[in-house]
Each structure stands twice: as structure tokens, then as C-alpha cells.
XYZ file of N, CA and C in Angstrom:
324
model
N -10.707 47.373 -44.655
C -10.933 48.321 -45.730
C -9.683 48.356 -46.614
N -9.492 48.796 -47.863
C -8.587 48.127 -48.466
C -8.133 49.834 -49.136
N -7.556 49.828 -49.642
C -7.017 51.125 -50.228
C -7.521 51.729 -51.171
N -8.420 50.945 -51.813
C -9.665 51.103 -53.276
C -10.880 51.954 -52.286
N -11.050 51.916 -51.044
C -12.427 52.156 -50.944
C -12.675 53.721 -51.044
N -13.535 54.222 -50.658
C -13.660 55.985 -50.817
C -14.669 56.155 -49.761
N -14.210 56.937 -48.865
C -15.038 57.143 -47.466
C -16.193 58.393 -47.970
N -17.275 58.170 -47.566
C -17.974 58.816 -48.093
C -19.270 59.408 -46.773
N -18.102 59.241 -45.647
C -18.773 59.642 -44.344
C -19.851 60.807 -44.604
N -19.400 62.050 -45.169
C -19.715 63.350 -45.590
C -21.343 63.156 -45.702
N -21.591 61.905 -46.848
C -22.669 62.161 -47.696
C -24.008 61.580 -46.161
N -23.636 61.606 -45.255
C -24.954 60.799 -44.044
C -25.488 61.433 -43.424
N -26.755 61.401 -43.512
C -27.769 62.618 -43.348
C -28.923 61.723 -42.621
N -28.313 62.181 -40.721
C -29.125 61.557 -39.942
C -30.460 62.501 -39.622
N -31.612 61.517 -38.801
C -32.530 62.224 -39.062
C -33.237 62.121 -37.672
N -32.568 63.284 -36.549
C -32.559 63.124 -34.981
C -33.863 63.445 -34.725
N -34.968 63.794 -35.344
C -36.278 64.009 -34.653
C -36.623 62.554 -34.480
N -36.562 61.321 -35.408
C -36.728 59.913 -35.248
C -36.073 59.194 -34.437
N -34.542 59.541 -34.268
C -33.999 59.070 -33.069
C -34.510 59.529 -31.772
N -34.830 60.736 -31.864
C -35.402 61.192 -30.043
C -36.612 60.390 -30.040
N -37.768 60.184 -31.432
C -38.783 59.360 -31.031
C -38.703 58.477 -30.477
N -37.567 57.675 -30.945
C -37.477 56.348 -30.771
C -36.385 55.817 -29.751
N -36.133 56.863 -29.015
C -35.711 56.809 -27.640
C -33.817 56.129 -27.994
N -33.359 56.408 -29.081
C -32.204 56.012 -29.161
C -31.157 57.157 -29.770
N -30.023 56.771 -29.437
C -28.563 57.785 -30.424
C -28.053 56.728 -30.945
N -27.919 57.589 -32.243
C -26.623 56.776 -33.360
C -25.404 57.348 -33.615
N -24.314 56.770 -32.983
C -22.960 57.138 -32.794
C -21.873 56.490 -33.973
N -20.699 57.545 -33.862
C -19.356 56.480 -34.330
C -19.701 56.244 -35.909
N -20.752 56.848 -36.885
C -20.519 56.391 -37.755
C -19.546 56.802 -38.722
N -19.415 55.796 -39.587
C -18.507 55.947 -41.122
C -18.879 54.816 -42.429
N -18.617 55.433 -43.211
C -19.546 55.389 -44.389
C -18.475 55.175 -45.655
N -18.117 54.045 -46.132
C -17.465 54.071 -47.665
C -18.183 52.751 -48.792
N -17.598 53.675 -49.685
C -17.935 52.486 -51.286
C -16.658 51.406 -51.360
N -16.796 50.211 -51.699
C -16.023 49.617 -51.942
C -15.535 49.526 -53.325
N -14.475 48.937 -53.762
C -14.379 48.620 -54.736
C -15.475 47.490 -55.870
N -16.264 47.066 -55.276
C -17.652 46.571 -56.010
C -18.545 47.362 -55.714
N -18.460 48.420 -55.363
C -19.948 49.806 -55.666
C -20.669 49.542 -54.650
N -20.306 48.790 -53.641
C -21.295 48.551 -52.191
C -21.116 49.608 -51.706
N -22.163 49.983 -51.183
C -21.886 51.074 -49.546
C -22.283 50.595 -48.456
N -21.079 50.508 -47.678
C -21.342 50.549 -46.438
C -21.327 51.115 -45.267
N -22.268 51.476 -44.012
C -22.303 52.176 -42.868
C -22.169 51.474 -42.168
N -21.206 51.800 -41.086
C -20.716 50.859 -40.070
C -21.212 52.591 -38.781
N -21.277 51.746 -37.438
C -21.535 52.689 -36.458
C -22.487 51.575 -35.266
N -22.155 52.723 -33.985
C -22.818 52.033 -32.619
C -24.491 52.897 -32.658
N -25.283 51.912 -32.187
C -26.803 52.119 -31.355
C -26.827 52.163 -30.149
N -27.409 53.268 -29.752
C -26.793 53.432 -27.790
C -28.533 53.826 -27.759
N -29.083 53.187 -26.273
C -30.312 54.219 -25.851
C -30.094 55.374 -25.307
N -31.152 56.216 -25.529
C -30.923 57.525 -24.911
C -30.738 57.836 -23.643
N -31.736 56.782 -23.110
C -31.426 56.548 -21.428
C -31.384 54.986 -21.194
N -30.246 55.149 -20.235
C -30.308 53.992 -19.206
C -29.613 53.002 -20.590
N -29.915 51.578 -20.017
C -29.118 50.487 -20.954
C -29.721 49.907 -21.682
N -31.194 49.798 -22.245
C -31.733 49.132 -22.302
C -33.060 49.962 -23.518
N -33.016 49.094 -24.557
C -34.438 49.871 -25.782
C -35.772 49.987 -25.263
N -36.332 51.039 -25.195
C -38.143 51.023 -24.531
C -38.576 50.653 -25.822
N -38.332 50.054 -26.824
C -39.080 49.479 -27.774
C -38.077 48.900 -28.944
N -38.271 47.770 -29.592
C -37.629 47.178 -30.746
C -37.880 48.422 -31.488
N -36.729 48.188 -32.180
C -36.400 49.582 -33.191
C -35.212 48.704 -34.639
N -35.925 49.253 -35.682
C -35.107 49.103 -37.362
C -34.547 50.158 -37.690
N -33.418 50.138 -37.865
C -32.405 50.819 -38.332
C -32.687 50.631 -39.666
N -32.343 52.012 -40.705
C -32.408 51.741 -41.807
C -31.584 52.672 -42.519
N -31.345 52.626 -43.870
C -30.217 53.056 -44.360
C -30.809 53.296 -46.078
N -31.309 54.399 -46.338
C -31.666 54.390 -47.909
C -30.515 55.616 -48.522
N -30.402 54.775 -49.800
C -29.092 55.803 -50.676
C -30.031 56.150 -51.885
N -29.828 57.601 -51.765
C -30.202 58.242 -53.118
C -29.127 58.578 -54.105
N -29.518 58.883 -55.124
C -28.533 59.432 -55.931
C -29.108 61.144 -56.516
N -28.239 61.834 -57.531
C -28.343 62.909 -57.682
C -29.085 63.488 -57.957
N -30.476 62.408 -58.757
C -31.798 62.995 -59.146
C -32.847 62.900 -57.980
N -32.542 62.544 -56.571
C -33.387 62.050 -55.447
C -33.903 61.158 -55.295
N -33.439 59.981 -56.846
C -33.895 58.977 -56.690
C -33.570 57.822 -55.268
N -34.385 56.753 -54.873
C -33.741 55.972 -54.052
C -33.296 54.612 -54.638
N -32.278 54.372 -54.520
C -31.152 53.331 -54.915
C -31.323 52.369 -54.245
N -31.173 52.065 -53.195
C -31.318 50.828 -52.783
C -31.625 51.371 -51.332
N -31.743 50.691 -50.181
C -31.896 51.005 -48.996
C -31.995 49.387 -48.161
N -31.443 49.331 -47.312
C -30.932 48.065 -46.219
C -31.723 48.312 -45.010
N -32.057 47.579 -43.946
C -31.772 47.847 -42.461
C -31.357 46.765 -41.538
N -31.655 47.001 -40.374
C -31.323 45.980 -39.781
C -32.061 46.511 -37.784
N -32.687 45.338 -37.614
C -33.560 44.954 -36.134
C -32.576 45.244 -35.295
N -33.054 45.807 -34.197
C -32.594 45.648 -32.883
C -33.806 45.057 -32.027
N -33.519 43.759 -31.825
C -34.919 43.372 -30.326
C -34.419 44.174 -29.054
N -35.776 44.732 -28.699
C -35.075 45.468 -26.980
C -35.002 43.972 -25.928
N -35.834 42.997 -26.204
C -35.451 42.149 -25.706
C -33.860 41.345 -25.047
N -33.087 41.432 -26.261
C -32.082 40.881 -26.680
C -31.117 42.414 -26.284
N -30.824 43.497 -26.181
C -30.691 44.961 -25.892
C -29.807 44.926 -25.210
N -28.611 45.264 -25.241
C -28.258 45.815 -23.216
C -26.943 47.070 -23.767
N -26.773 47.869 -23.426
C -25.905 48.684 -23.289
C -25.940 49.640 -24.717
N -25.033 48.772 -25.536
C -25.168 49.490 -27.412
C -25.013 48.324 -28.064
N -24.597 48.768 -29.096
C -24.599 47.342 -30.209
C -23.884 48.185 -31.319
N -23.009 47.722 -32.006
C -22.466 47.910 -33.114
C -23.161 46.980 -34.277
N -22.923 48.136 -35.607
C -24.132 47.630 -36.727
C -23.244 47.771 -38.014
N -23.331 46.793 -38.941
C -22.874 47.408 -40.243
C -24.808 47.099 -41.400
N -24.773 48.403 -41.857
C -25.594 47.924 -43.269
C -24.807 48.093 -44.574
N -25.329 47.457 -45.545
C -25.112 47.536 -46.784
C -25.646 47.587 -47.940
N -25.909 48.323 -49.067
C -26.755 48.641 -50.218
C -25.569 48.401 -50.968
N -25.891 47.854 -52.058
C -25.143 46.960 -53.142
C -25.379 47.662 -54.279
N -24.086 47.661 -54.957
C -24.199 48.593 -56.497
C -24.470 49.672 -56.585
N -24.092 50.533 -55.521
C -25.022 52.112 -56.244
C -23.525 53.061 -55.844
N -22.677 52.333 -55.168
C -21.432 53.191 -55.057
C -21.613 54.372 -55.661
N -21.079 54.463 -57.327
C -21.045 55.681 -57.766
C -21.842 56.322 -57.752
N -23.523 56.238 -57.686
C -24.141 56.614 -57.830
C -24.503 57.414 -56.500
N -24.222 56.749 -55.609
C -24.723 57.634 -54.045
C -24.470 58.682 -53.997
N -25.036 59.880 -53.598
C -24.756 61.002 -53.324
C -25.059 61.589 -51.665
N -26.303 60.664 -51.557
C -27.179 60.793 -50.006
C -27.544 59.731 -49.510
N -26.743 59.524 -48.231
C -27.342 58.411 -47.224
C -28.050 58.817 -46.057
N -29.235 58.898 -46.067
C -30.063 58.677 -45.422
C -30.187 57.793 -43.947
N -29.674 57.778 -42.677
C -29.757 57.038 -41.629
C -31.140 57.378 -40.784
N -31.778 56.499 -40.497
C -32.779 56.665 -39.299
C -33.625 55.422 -39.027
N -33.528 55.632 -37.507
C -34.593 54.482 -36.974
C -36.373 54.492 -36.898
N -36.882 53.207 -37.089
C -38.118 53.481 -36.969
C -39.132 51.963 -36.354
């Protein structure tokens, strides 16, 4: 991370009724704009129980801005197959830096 970026942890607005659905916790995150207007969320995927996903699960990541519009939005797979313990994740939505106001995290 470079000294330009602007942490924008504040603005992440997880959404735990979908995580308990989906049998997982999302830990450890943090959240900044870069100096090219990217945002990125970095953070760990842990199951709720035991080591292992009771179902493939998408992480996803939508950024609004001040009118509620949605800006861009990323995600990214977890196979429970492939699964064991947690997993560390980065997403990224491109260009809306200034514009973000609300990041949106949840699995589905």
C-alpha cells in the first residue's frame, strides 16, 4: 500500500444474516482506494463450524455511491471442495474510488 491510498475500512457494510445462511464468517477485513480510484477489500473466509464449507459459496463486493447508485461490484468463488481451514481474499472494483461511499460485503 503506498502512501496515496485512503483506507476506507469505515465505509463496509457486512451483511451477517447471509453469512449465518451460508454457514461462513468474514474476518480481518480492510478496505482502501488507491491512487487509480480502485477499491480494494482484502480479508479472511473462515467456516462457521469445523474446517471445511457445507457448500461452495461467492463472495461478493458491490460499491455504491452517494445517490445508492451501484458502481461496480466484483466477487470471487470459494469451491468447498478445494476448502480447508480459511482462505484469504482480495476483491476489486475499478474506478469508482471517489465515488464510493458504501461497500457492501456478502456471500451467496
Amino acid at each position: 500500500m503506498s502512501q496515496e491510498d485512503q483506507d476506507i475500512t469505515s465505509k463496509i457494510e457486512r451483511l451477517e444474516a447471509f453469512e449465518e445462511r451460508t454457514g461462513v464468517r468474514i474476518e480481518a477485513l480492510y478496505a482502501y482506494v488507491d491512487q487509480f480510484d480502485h477499491v480494494t477489500l482484502n480479508g479472511e473466509i473462515h467456516p462457521r463450524e469445523g474446517l471445511s464449507l457445507k457448500q461452495t459459496v461467492e463472495l461478493v463486493l458491490d460499491v455504491y455511491d452517494h445517490h445508492g447508485r451501484l458502481l461496480n461490484t466484483s466477487s470471487k468463488v470459494f469451491l468447498q471442495d478445494s476448502f480447508y481451514g480459511f482462505k484469504s481474499f482480495s476483491l476489486v472494483a475499478c474506478y469508482v474510488g471517489k465515488e464510493a461511499v458504501r461497500l457492501r460485503l456478502y456471500p451467496r
